[in-house]
Amino acid sequence: MKHKHSVVFGTLAAAAAAVIVLAVGGQGSLAVGDIIYVDAAADGENDGSTWADAFTDLQLALDAAENGFQIWVAEGTYKPSVPNGGPGDRYNSFQLRNGVALYGGFAGGEGNLAERDWVAHETILSGDIGTEGDPSDNSYHVFFHPPGLGLNYSAVLDGFTITGGNANGGAAHQSGGGIYNYGSSPAIINCTFVGNTAKIGGGIYNFACSTALIDCRFEGNSALQNGGGMGNSSASPLLMGCSFSGNIAVQNGGGIYEVNSSSTLSACSFEANSAAQGGGIHNAGSAPTLDSCTFAGNSAQQDGGGMFNNESSPELTDCTFSGNTAAQNGGGIYNLYSTLPTLDSCTFTGNNAQSGGGAMHNYTSSPLLTNCIFAGNSAGWGGAMGNYNSPSSLTNCTFWGNSADRGGGLYNRSSSPSLTNSILWGDTPDEIFNYDDETGTPVVTYSDVEGGYAGVGNIDAVPWFVDADGDDFHLKACSPCIDSGDDSALDLPAFDFEGDARILDGDGDTTVTVDMGVDEVAVAGVCYHTRLPLVFKGY
């Protein structure tokens, strides 16, 4: 059970709570007249005063809303009818307003927000304003927030499906098919972006803003260039509990494309997204922070199946990369000219690259990894990690069951990575392969390396994982890795991979010493395997 107190996560949770308060409770106690009703099927007076007399056109409700108002929208499909940013129907788009909250997911007839169900009563905002099913005459954006509008978190969109935006116009109308935010930071909650397209940011495009997205889904959006699901430029959006699945970018970032930005993501998932580079996320000159995010089954036609970092310094904590693929390098992550990607307690399993670095490939980059697990990854070379001119640093990491033609664990060319307090075992055909010892040699200390490796404090002994084949890399009581590490190791983590404190006296000899690998054993208990020969590799 993880019980690490993540500062990042705590900050995110507090920020998200503030957003939700603003969105749901921040409008104050509503008096009669503070709610405007919209229902496409209403046949009363259509003045928005009650469900029976609801507006049938969402734009009329937006025009009538004042500061502090809420707009409740019943299930059905609503299309923009007012042009913004240019003449002609394709400029038709909705616009949010500060102090006004839009809520979808009503059947019609509800008396409070808690009664709505946006899944059962889908409320669709569609840019398919022309010939139905023909995207060529769709709105450029379903929502268009141009410079100067200046939306903040009091502008709320909650419980809608945004679809059918096709940003293939000129200048400002090439980005953000679903929503375009320029200097605007609305709060977007419980929304689904599906079937939108653009040159950049098929689902949503954020420029110079800090949009908040809570529990949103991006499914099947596309970009002719970058950011199938989302595009961020000079932006710092907050994402919590969002999912990206089946989004496509022709060039970079199937799920998200980020340039000169610093997004913050917590508990987000990326599944089956694809791009030429960065199937899940592509970062360019950016420093995003990710906490408890998952990348599964994403693909790149070139490099970085899960994530591509170009001159970027992302910070990842408790993230998982599984089953991602790259036709060239970096099945899980590809780092290019990236100074300090930082990964703590991240897990890489079953990722594949046809060329280098099944889990991670580093080219002229210097990532810092602590408490990370690499298991069952594969590549042409560097089954777990490939390093080219890259001084990677790994502390208390565990490698198991990775495979490649050369360098099952690590492949190093013109590189001198450092490994401390780590375990490399069961990788084939070898744990560490150095292409040229004259231009780079790894510095390995206080680590358990199968077959042995020169360095202070290194051992060659069965690590005795609890169940490596079942991805359980806790150490058994008899493990020689307990209390065998280096307490003075650079970048020694204060916690292990699941939040247990380091350093502990695991073997009970009254000498407190850090363990090797991702697990820090509190009390080793009784060892039942001390009589088994060291060559035995069963667990």
Coordinates of C-alpha atoms in Angstrom, one line a residue:
M1 CA 0.0 0.0 0.0
K2 CA 1.4 3.4 -1.0
H3 CA 1.4 6.0 1.7
K4 CA 4.0 8.4 0.4
H5 CA 2.9 12.0 1.1
S6 CA 3.5 13.6 -2.3
V7 CA 3.9 17.4 -2.1
V8 CA 2.9 17.5 -5.8
F9 CA -0.3 15.5 -5.2
G10 CA -1.2 17.5 -2.2
T11 CA -0.9 20.7 -4.1
L12 CA -3.0 19.3 -7.0
A13 CA -5.7 18.1 -4.6
A14 CA -6.0 21.5 -3.0
A15 CA -6.1 23.2 -6.3
A16 CA -8.7 20.8 -7.6
A17 CA -10.8 21.2 -4.5
A18 CA -10.7 25.0 -5.0
V19 CA -11.8 24.5 -8.6
I20 CA -14.7 22.3 -7.7
V21 CA -15.9 24.6 -4.9
L22 CA -15.9 27.4 -7.5
A23 CA -17.7 25.3 -10.0
V24 CA -20.4 23.7 -7.9
G25 CA -20.7 25.7 -4.7
G26 CA -19.0 29.0 -5.5
Q27 CA -22.0 30.6 -7.1
G28 CA -23.7 31.0 -3.8
S29 CA -27.2 30.0 -2.8
L30 CA -29.4 30.4 -5.9
A31 CA -32.5 32.5 -5.7
V32 CA -35.4 32.0 -8.1
G33 CA -34.3 33.4 -11.4
D34 CA -30.6 32.5 -11.0
I35 CA -31.1 29.2 -13.0
I36 CA -31.7 29.3 -16.7
Y37 CA -33.1 26.1 -18.2
V38 CA -32.4 24.7 -21.7
D39 CA -34.2 21.7 -23.2
A40 CA -34.3 21.0 -26.9
A41 CA -37.6 19.2 -26.4
A42 CA -39.4 21.9 -24.4
D43 CA -42.6 23.2 -25.9
G44 CA -43.7 25.8 -23.4
E45 CA -43.0 29.5 -23.4
N46 CA -39.4 28.9 -24.1
D47 CA -38.2 31.8 -22.0
G48 CA -35.8 29.7 -19.9
S49 CA -37.6 30.2 -16.6
T50 CA -38.5 26.6 -15.8
W51 CA -38.0 23.1 -17.4
A52 CA -41.4 23.3 -19.0
D53 CA -40.6 26.7 -20.4
A54 CA -37.0 26.1 -21.2
F55 CA -35.0 27.7 -24.0
T56 CA -34.5 25.2 -26.8
D57 CA -31.4 27.1 -28.0
L58 CA -28.4 27.2 -25.7
Q59 CA -27.2 30.5 -27.3
L60 CA -30.3 32.2 -26.0
A61 CA -29.5 31.1 -22.5
L62 CA -25.9 32.3 -22.8
D63 CA -27.2 35.7 -24.0
A64 CA -29.6 36.0 -21.0
A65 CA -27.2 34.8 -18.3
E66 CA -25.8 37.3 -15.8
N67 CA -23.0 37.0 -13.3
G68 CA -23.7 34.3 -10.7
F69 CA -26.2 32.5 -13.0
Q70 CA -26.2 28.8 -13.8
I71 CA -27.5 27.3 -17.0
W72 CA -28.9 23.8 -16.7
V73 CA -29.1 21.9 -20.0
A74 CA -31.1 18.8 -20.7
E75 CA -30.0 15.8 -22.8
G76 CA -29.9 16.4 -26.5
T77 CA -27.7 18.0 -29.2
Y78 CA -27.1 21.7 -29.3
K79 CA -25.1 23.6 -32.0
P80 CA -23.6 27.1 -32.0
S81 CA -25.4 29.7 -34.1
V82 CA -23.4 32.9 -33.5
P83 CA -20.1 33.6 -35.5
N84 CA -17.0 34.6 -33.4
G85 CA -13.8 35.6 -35.0
G86 CA -15.0 35.9 -38.6
P87 CA -17.9 35.9 -41.0
G88 CA -19.8 32.8 -42.1
D89 CA -21.3 29.8 -40.5
R90 CA -18.0 28.0 -39.9
Y91 CA -17.1 30.7 -37.4
N92 CA -20.2 29.8 -35.3
S93 CA -19.1 28.8 -31.8
F94 CA -20.2 29.0 -28.2
Q95 CA -18.4 31.2 -25.7
L96 CA -18.2 30.8 -21.9
R97 CA -18.5 33.8 -19.6
N98 CA -17.0 34.6 -16.3
G99 CA -19.4 34.1 -13.4
V100 CA -21.6 31.8 -15.5
A101 CA -21.7 28.0 -15.0
L102 CA -23.1 25.6 -17.6
Y103 CA -24.2 22.2 -16.4
G104 CA -25.3 19.3 -18.7
G105 CA -26.6 15.8 -18.0
F106 CA -30.2 16.6 -17.0
A107 CA -33.2 14.5 -18.0
G108 CA -35.3 17.7 -17.5
G109 CA -37.3 18.2 -14.4
E110 CA -34.5 17.9 -11.8
G111 CA -34.5 20.3 -8.8
N112 CA -30.8 20.1 -7.9
L113 CA -27.4 19.4 -9.4
A114 CA -27.0 16.1 -7.5
E115 CA -29.9 14.6 -9.5
R116 CA -28.3 14.9 -12.9
D117 CA -26.4 12.1 -14.7
W118 CA -24.3 13.2 -17.6
V119 CA -23.6 9.6 -18.7
A120 CA -27.2 8.5 -18.9
H121 CA -28.5 11.8 -20.2
E122 CA -25.8 12.8 -22.7
T123 CA -25.8 16.5 -23.5
I124 CA -23.9 17.1 -26.8
L125 CA -22.5 20.3 -28.0
S126 CA -21.7 19.7 -31.7
G127 CA -19.9 21.6 -34.4
D128 CA -21.6 19.6 -37.1
I129 CA -23.6 22.6 -38.2
G130 CA -23.8 21.9 -42.0
T131 CA -24.3 18.7 -43.9
E132 CA -24.6 16.1 -41.2
G133 CA -21.6 13.8 -41.1
D134 CA -19.6 16.0 -43.5
P135 CA -16.8 17.7 -41.4
S136 CA -15.8 20.0 -44.2
D137 CA -18.5 22.5 -43.3
N138 CA -18.4 22.1 -39.5
S139 CA -17.6 24.9 -37.1
Y140 CA -13.9 25.6 -36.7
H141 CA -14.4 25.4 -32.9
V142 CA -17.3 24.3 -30.7
F143 CA -16.0 26.9 -28.2
F144 CA -13.9 29.8 -29.2
H145 CA -12.2 32.0 -26.5
P146 CA -10.0 34.5 -28.3
P147 CA -7.5 37.0 -26.8
G148 CA -9.0 39.5 -24.5
L149 CA -11.9 37.4 -23.2
G150 CA -9.9 36.5 -20.1
L151 CA -11.9 33.6 -18.7
N152 CA -11.1 32.4 -15.2
Y153 CA -12.3 29.4 -13.1
S154 CA -15.7 31.1 -12.5
A155 CA -16.4 30.2 -16.2
V156 CA -17.6 26.6 -15.8
L157 CA -18.4 23.9 -18.3
D158 CA -19.5 20.7 -16.6
G159 CA -21.1 17.5 -17.9
F160 CA -21.1 17.8 -21.7
T161 CA -19.8 16.0 -24.8
I162 CA -17.9 18.3 -27.1
T163 CA -17.7 16.9 -30.7
G164 CA -17.5 17.8 -34.4
G165 CA -15.1 20.8 -34.2
N166 CA -12.9 21.0 -37.3
A167 CA -10.2 23.7 -37.0
N168 CA -8.9 23.7 -40.5
G169 CA -9.2 27.4 -41.2
G170 CA -6.5 30.0 -41.2
A171 CA -4.5 31.7 -38.5
A172 CA -6.3 31.4 -35.2
H173 CA -8.7 28.9 -36.6
Q174 CA -6.2 26.0 -37.1
S175 CA -6.1 25.0 -33.4
G176 CA -8.6 23.6 -30.9
G177 CA -11.4 21.9 -32.8
G178 CA -13.3 21.3 -29.6
I179 CA -12.2 24.3 -27.5
Y180 CA -9.8 27.1 -28.2
N181 CA -8.4 29.0 -25.2
Y182 CA -6.2 32.0 -25.8
G183 CA -5.4 33.6 -22.5
S184 CA -8.6 32.1 -21.0
S185 CA -8.6 29.6 -18.1
P186 CA -12.1 28.2 -17.6
A187 CA -12.9 25.2 -15.4
I188 CA -13.9 22.2 -17.5
I189 CA -15.3 19.2 -15.5
N190 CA -16.9 15.9 -16.4
C191 CA -16.6 16.6 -20.1
T192 CA -15.9 14.3 -23.0
F193 CA -14.1 15.5 -26.1
V194 CA -14.7 13.1 -29.0
G195 CA -14.3 13.3 -32.8
N196 CA -12.8 16.8 -33.0
T197 CA -9.9 17.6 -35.3
A198 CA -7.4 20.5 -35.9
K199 CA -3.9 21.2 -37.1
I200 CA -2.8 21.5 -33.5
G201 CA -4.9 20.4 -30.5
G202 CA -7.7 18.4 -31.9
G203 CA -9.8 18.2 -28.7
I204 CA -8.6 21.4 -27.0
Y205 CA -5.9 24.0 -27.5
N206 CA -4.5 26.1 -24.6
F207 CA -2.3 29.1 -25.2
A208 CA -0.9 31.3 -22.4
C209 CA -3.4 30.1 -19.9
S210 CA -4.0 27.7 -17.0
T211 CA -7.2 25.9 -17.9
A212 CA -8.4 23.4 -15.3
L213 CA -9.7 20.0 -16.5
I214 CA -11.2 17.7 -14.0
D215 CA -12.4 14.1 -14.8
C216 CA -12.5 14.8 -18.6
R217 CA -12.1 12.3 -21.3
F218 CA -10.4 12.7 -24.7
E219 CA -11.4 10.0 -27.2
G220 CA -10.8 9.7 -30.9
N221 CA -9.7 13.2 -31.5
S222 CA -7.1 14.0 -34.2
A223 CA -4.5 16.5 -35.3
L224 CA -3.0 17.0 -38.7
Q225 CA 0.2 18.0 -37.0
N226 CA 0.5 18.0 -33.2
G227 CA -1.6 17.1 -30.2
G228 CA -4.5 14.8 -31.2
G229 CA -6.2 15.2 -27.8
M230 CA -4.7 18.4 -26.5
G231 CA -2.2 21.1 -27.5
N232 CA -0.5 23.4 -25.0
S233 CA 1.7 26.4 -25.9
S234 CA 3.1 28.7 -23.2
A235 CA 0.5 27.2 -21.0
S236 CA 0.2 25.6 -17.5
P237 CA -3.1 23.7 -17.5
L238 CA -4.1 21.6 -14.5
L239 CA -5.5 18.1 -15.3
M240 CA -6.9 15.7 -12.7
G241 CA -8.4 12.3 -13.4
C242 CA -8.4 12.9 -17.1
S243 CA -8.1 10.1 -19.7
F244 CA -6.8 10.1 -23.3
S245 CA -7.6 7.2 -25.5
G246 CA -7.5 6.5 -29.2
N247 CA -6.3 10.0 -30.1
I248 CA -4.0 10.5 -33.2
A249 CA -1.5 13.1 -34.3
V250 CA 0.2 12.8 -37.6
Q251 CA 3.4 14.3 -36.2
N252 CA 3.8 14.7 -32.4
G253 CA 1.8 13.9 -29.3
G254 CA -1.1 11.6 -30.0
G255 CA -2.6 12.4 -26.5
I256 CA -0.9 15.7 -25.7
Y257 CA 1.5 18.0 -27.4
E258 CA 3.2 20.5 -25.1
V259 CA 5.6 23.3 -26.1
N260 CA 7.2 25.8 -23.7
S261 CA 4.6 24.7 -21.2
S262 CA 4.4 23.3 -17.7
S263 CA 1.2 21.4 -17.3
T264 CA 0.4 19.5 -14.1
L265 CA -1.3 16.1 -14.3
S266 CA -2.5 13.8 -11.6
A267 CA -4.1 10.4 -11.9
C268 CA -4.4 10.8 -15.7
S269 CA -4.3 7.9 -18.2
F270 CA -3.1 7.6 -21.7
E271 CA -4.2 4.5 -23.7
A272 CA -3.9 3.5 -27.3
N273 CA -2.9 7.0 -28.6
S274 CA -0.5 7.3 -31.5
A275 CA 1.8 9.7 -33.3
A276 CA 5.0 9.7 -35.3
Q277 CA 6.8 10.8 -32.1
G278 CA 5.3 10.7 -28.6
G279 CA 2.3 8.5 -28.8
G280 CA 1.0 9.5 -25.4
I281 CA 2.7 12.8 -24.8
H282 CA 5.3 14.9 -26.7
N283 CA 7.1 17.6 -24.7
A284 CA 9.1 20.3 -26.4
G285 CA 11.0 22.8 -24.3
S286 CA 8.6 22.0 -21.5
A287 CA 8.6 20.9 -17.8
P288 CA 5.3 19.1 -17.0
T289 CA 4.7 17.5 -13.6
L290 CA 3.0 14.1 -13.6
D291 CA 1.8 12.2 -10.5
S292 CA 0.2 8.7 -10.6
C293 CA -0.3 8.7 -14.3
T294 CA -0.5 5.6 -16.6
F295 CA 0.6 5.0 -20.1
A296 CA -0.6 1.8 -21.7
G297 CA -0.6 0.6 -25.3
N298 CA 0.4 3.9 -26.9
S299 CA 2.5 3.8 -30.1
A300 CA 4.9 5.9 -32.1
Q301 CA 5.8 5.3 -35.7
Q302 CA 9.2 6.7 -34.8
D303 CA 10.3 7.4 -31.2
G304 CA 8.7 7.5 -27.8
G305 CA 5.8 5.2 -27.7
G306 CA 4.6 6.5 -24.3
M307 CA 6.4 9.9 -24.1
F308 CA 8.9 11.9 -26.1
N309 CA 10.9 14.6 -24.4
N310 CA 12.7 17.1 -26.6
E311 CA 14.8 19.6 -24.6
S312 CA 12.4 19.0 -21.7
S313 CA 12.6 18.3 -18.0
P314 CA 9.4 16.5 -17.0
E315 CA 9.0 15.3 -13.4
L316 CA 7.2 12.0 -13.0
T317 CA 6.2 10.4 -9.7
D318 CA 4.5 7.0 -9.3
C319 CA 3.8 6.7 -13.1
T320 CA 3.4 3.5 -15.0
F321 CA 4.4 2.7 -18.6
S322 CA 3.1 -0.7 -19.9
G323 CA 2.8 -2.2 -23.4
N324 CA 3.9 1.0 -25.2
T325 CA 5.7 0.5 -28.5
A326 CA 8.1 2.5 -30.8
A327 CA 9.1 1.6 -34.3
Q328 CA 12.5 3.0 -33.6
N329 CA 13.6 4.1 -30.1
G330 CA 12.2 4.4 -26.6
G331 CA 9.1 2.2 -26.3
G332 CA 8.2 3.8 -23.1
I333 CA 10.1 7.1 -23.1
Y334 CA 12.5 8.8 -25.5
N335 CA 14.7 11.6 -24.1
L336 CA 16.4 13.9 -26.7
Y337 CA 18.7 16.7 -25.6
S338 CA 16.8 16.7 -22.3
T339 CA 18.8 17.9 -19.3
L340 CA 17.0 16.5 -16.3
P341 CA 13.9 14.3 -16.8
T342 CA 13.3 13.2 -13.2
L343 CA 11.5 9.9 -12.4
D344 CA 10.7 8.6 -8.9
S345 CA 8.9 5.3 -8.2
C346 CA 8.0 4.8 -11.8
T347 CA 7.4 1.3 -13.4
F348 CA 8.1 0.1 -16.9
T349 CA 6.7 -3.3 -18.0
G350 CA 6.3 -4.9 -21.4
N351 CA 7.3 -1.9 -23.5
N352 CA 9.1 -2.5 -26.8
A353 CA 11.2 -0.6 -29.3
Q354 CA 12.4 -2.1 -32.5
S355 CA 15.8 -0.3 -32.2
G356 CA 17.0 1.0 -28.9
G357 CA 15.6 1.3 -25.3
G358 CA 12.6 -0.9 -24.8
A359 CA 11.5 1.1 -21.8
M360 CA 13.7 4.2 -22.2
H361 CA 16.1 5.6 -24.7
N362 CA 18.4 8.5 -23.9
Y363 CA 20.1 10.6 -26.5
T364 CA 22.4 13.3 -25.2
S365 CA 20.2 13.4 -22.1
S366 CA 20.8 13.1 -18.4
P367 CA 17.7 11.6 -16.7
L368 CA 17.6 11.1 -12.9
L369 CA 15.8 7.9 -11.8
T370 CA 15.1 6.7 -8.3
N371 CA 13.1 3.7 -7.1
C372 CA 12.2 2.7 -10.7
I373 CA 11.3 -0.8 -11.9
F374 CA 12.1 -2.1 -15.4
A375 CA 10.6 -5.6 -16.1
G376 CA 9.9 -7.5 -19.2
N377 CA 10.8 -4.8 -21.7
S378 CA 12.5 -5.6 -25.0
A379 CA 14.4 -3.9 -27.8
G380 CA 16.9 -4.5 -30.5
W381 CA 19.5 -3.2 -28.1
G382 CA 19.0 -2.0 -24.5
G383 CA 16.0 -4.1 -23.5
A384 CA 15.3 -1.8 -20.6
M385 CA 17.4 1.3 -21.3
G386 CA 19.6 2.5 -24.1
N387 CA 22.1 5.4 -23.5
Y388 CA 23.9 7.3 -26.2
N389 CA 26.1 10.1 -25.0
S390 CA 23.9 10.2 -21.9
P391 CA 25.1 10.3 -18.3
S392 CA 22.0 8.8 -16.8
S393 CA 21.8 8.4 -13.1
L394 CA 20.0 5.5 -11.4
T395 CA 19.6 5.0 -7.7
N396 CA 17.8 2.1 -6.0
C397 CA 16.3 0.8 -9.3
T398 CA 15.4 -2.8 -10.1
F399 CA 15.9 -4.5 -13.5
W400 CA 14.4 -7.9 -14.2
G401 CA 13.5 -10.1 -17.2
N402 CA 14.3 -7.5 -19.9
S403 CA 15.7 -8.7 -23.3
A404 CA 17.5 -7.5 -26.4
D405 CA 20.1 -8.6 -28.9
R406 CA 22.7 -6.7 -26.9
G407 CA 22.3 -5.3 -23.5
G408 CA 19.3 -6.9 -22.0
G409 CA 19.3 -4.5 -19.1
L410 CA 21.4 -1.5 -20.3
Y411 CA 23.1 -0.7 -23.6
N412 CA 25.7 2.1 -23.4
R413 CA 27.4 3.9 -26.2
S414 CA 29.6 6.9 -25.6
S415 CA 27.9 7.0 -22.2
S416 CA 28.9 6.7 -18.6
P417 CA 25.7 6.2 -16.6
S418 CA 25.9 5.8 -12.8
L419 CA 24.1 3.0 -11.0
T420 CA 24.0 2.8 -7.2
N421 CA 22.0 0.5 -4.8
S422 CA 20.4 -1.2 -7.8
I423 CA 19.5 -4.7 -8.8
L424 CA 20.1 -6.1 -12.4
W425 CA 19.0 -9.7 -12.6
G426 CA 17.5 -12.1 -15.1
D427 CA 18.0 -9.9 -18.2
T428 CA 19.1 -11.5 -21.4
P429 CA 21.6 -11.9 -23.0
D430 CA 23.4 -9.8 -20.4
E431 CA 22.8 -7.1 -17.8
I432 CA 25.1 -4.3 -19.1
F433 CA 26.6 -4.0 -22.6
N434 CA 29.1 -1.3 -23.3
Y435 CA 29.6 -0.6 -27.0
D436 CA 33.0 1.2 -26.5
D437 CA 34.7 1.2 -23.2
E438 CA 37.1 3.9 -24.4
T439 CA 34.4 6.6 -24.8
G440 CA 32.2 5.7 -21.9
T441 CA 32.1 3.2 -19.0
P442 CA 29.2 2.9 -16.5
V443 CA 30.1 3.5 -12.8
V444 CA 28.3 0.8 -10.9
T445 CA 28.5 0.6 -7.1
Y446 CA 26.7 -1.2 -4.3
S447 CA 24.6 -3.1 -6.8
D448 CA 23.6 -6.7 -7.3
V449 CA 24.5 -7.6 -10.9
E450 CA 24.0 -11.1 -12.3
G451 CA 27.3 -12.3 -13.6
G452 CA 29.1 -9.7 -11.6
Y453 CA 30.3 -6.2 -12.4
A454 CA 33.4 -4.3 -11.3
G455 CA 32.8 -1.6 -8.7
V456 CA 32.8 -0.9 -5.0
G457 CA 30.3 -2.8 -3.0
N458 CA 28.9 -4.8 -5.9
I459 CA 27.6 -8.4 -5.4
D460 CA 26.6 -11.3 -7.6
A461 CA 23.9 -13.1 -5.7
V462 CA 20.3 -14.2 -6.2
P463 CA 18.2 -11.2 -5.0
W464 CA 15.3 -13.3 -3.8
F465 CA 12.3 -11.3 -4.9
V466 CA 8.9 -12.3 -3.5
D467 CA 7.5 -13.0 -7.0
A468 CA 9.4 -11.4 -9.9
D469 CA 7.3 -13.2 -12.5
G470 CA 4.2 -11.6 -10.9
D471 CA 5.9 -8.2 -10.8
D472 CA 6.3 -8.3 -7.0
F473 CA 9.8 -6.9 -6.3
H474 CA 9.7 -6.9 -2.6
L475 CA 12.7 -8.6 -1.1
K476 CA 12.4 -11.9 0.8
A477 CA 13.9 -12.3 4.2
C478 CA 16.9 -14.1 2.9
S479 CA 17.8 -11.5 0.2
P480 CA 21.5 -10.5 0.2
C481 CA 20.3 -7.1 -1.0
I482 CA 19.0 -6.2 2.4
D483 CA 21.2 -3.7 4.2
S484 CA 23.8 -4.0 1.4
G485 CA 23.6 -0.5 -0.2
D486 CA 25.4 2.8 0.2
D487 CA 23.9 5.3 2.6
S488 CA 26.0 8.1 1.1
A489 CA 24.8 7.5 -2.4
L490 CA 24.1 10.6 -4.4
D491 CA 20.3 11.2 -4.8
L492 CA 19.5 8.6 -2.3
P493 CA 15.7 8.6 -2.0
A494 CA 14.1 9.2 1.4
F495 CA 11.4 6.6 0.6
D496 CA 11.2 3.4 -1.3
F497 CA 9.0 2.6 -4.2
E498 CA 5.8 2.4 -2.1
G499 CA 6.5 5.1 0.4
D500 CA 8.3 3.2 3.1
A501 CA 11.0 5.3 4.8
R502 CA 14.6 4.7 4.1
I503 CA 17.0 3.9 5.8
L504 CA 16.0 0.9 8.0
D505 CA 17.7 -2.0 9.7
G506 CA 16.2 -4.7 7.6
D507 CA 18.4 -7.6 8.7
G508 CA 18.2 -6.8 12.4
D509 CA 21.9 -6.6 13.1
T510 CA 21.5 -3.1 14.8
T511 CA 23.4 -1.5 11.9
V512 CA 21.1 0.7 9.8
T513 CA 21.9 0.4 6.1
V514 CA 20.0 1.1 3.0
D515 CA 18.8 -1.9 0.9
M516 CA 19.5 -2.4 -2.8
G517 CA 16.6 -2.2 -5.3
V518 CA 13.3 -0.5 -5.0
D519 CA 12.2 -2.1 -1.7
E520 CA 13.3 -1.1 1.8
V521 CA 12.7 -4.0 4.2
A522 CA 11.6 -2.9 7.6
V523 CA 12.0 -6.3 9.4
A524 CA 13.3 -9.2 7.3
G525 CA 11.9 -12.0 9.5
V526 CA 13.0 -15.6 9.0
C527 CA 14.9 -16.8 5.9
Y528 CA 13.8 -20.2 4.7
H529 CA 16.1 -20.4 1.6
T530 CA 19.6 -20.0 3.0
R531 CA 20.6 -23.5 2.1
L532 CA 19.7 -23.2 -1.6
P533 CA 22.7 -22.7 -4.0
L534 CA 23.2 -19.2 -5.4
V535 CA 22.9 -20.5 -8.9
F536 CA 19.3 -21.3 -8.3
K537 CA 17.1 -18.8 -10.1
G538 CA 13.6 -19.9 -9.2
Y539 CA 11.4 -17.7 -7.1

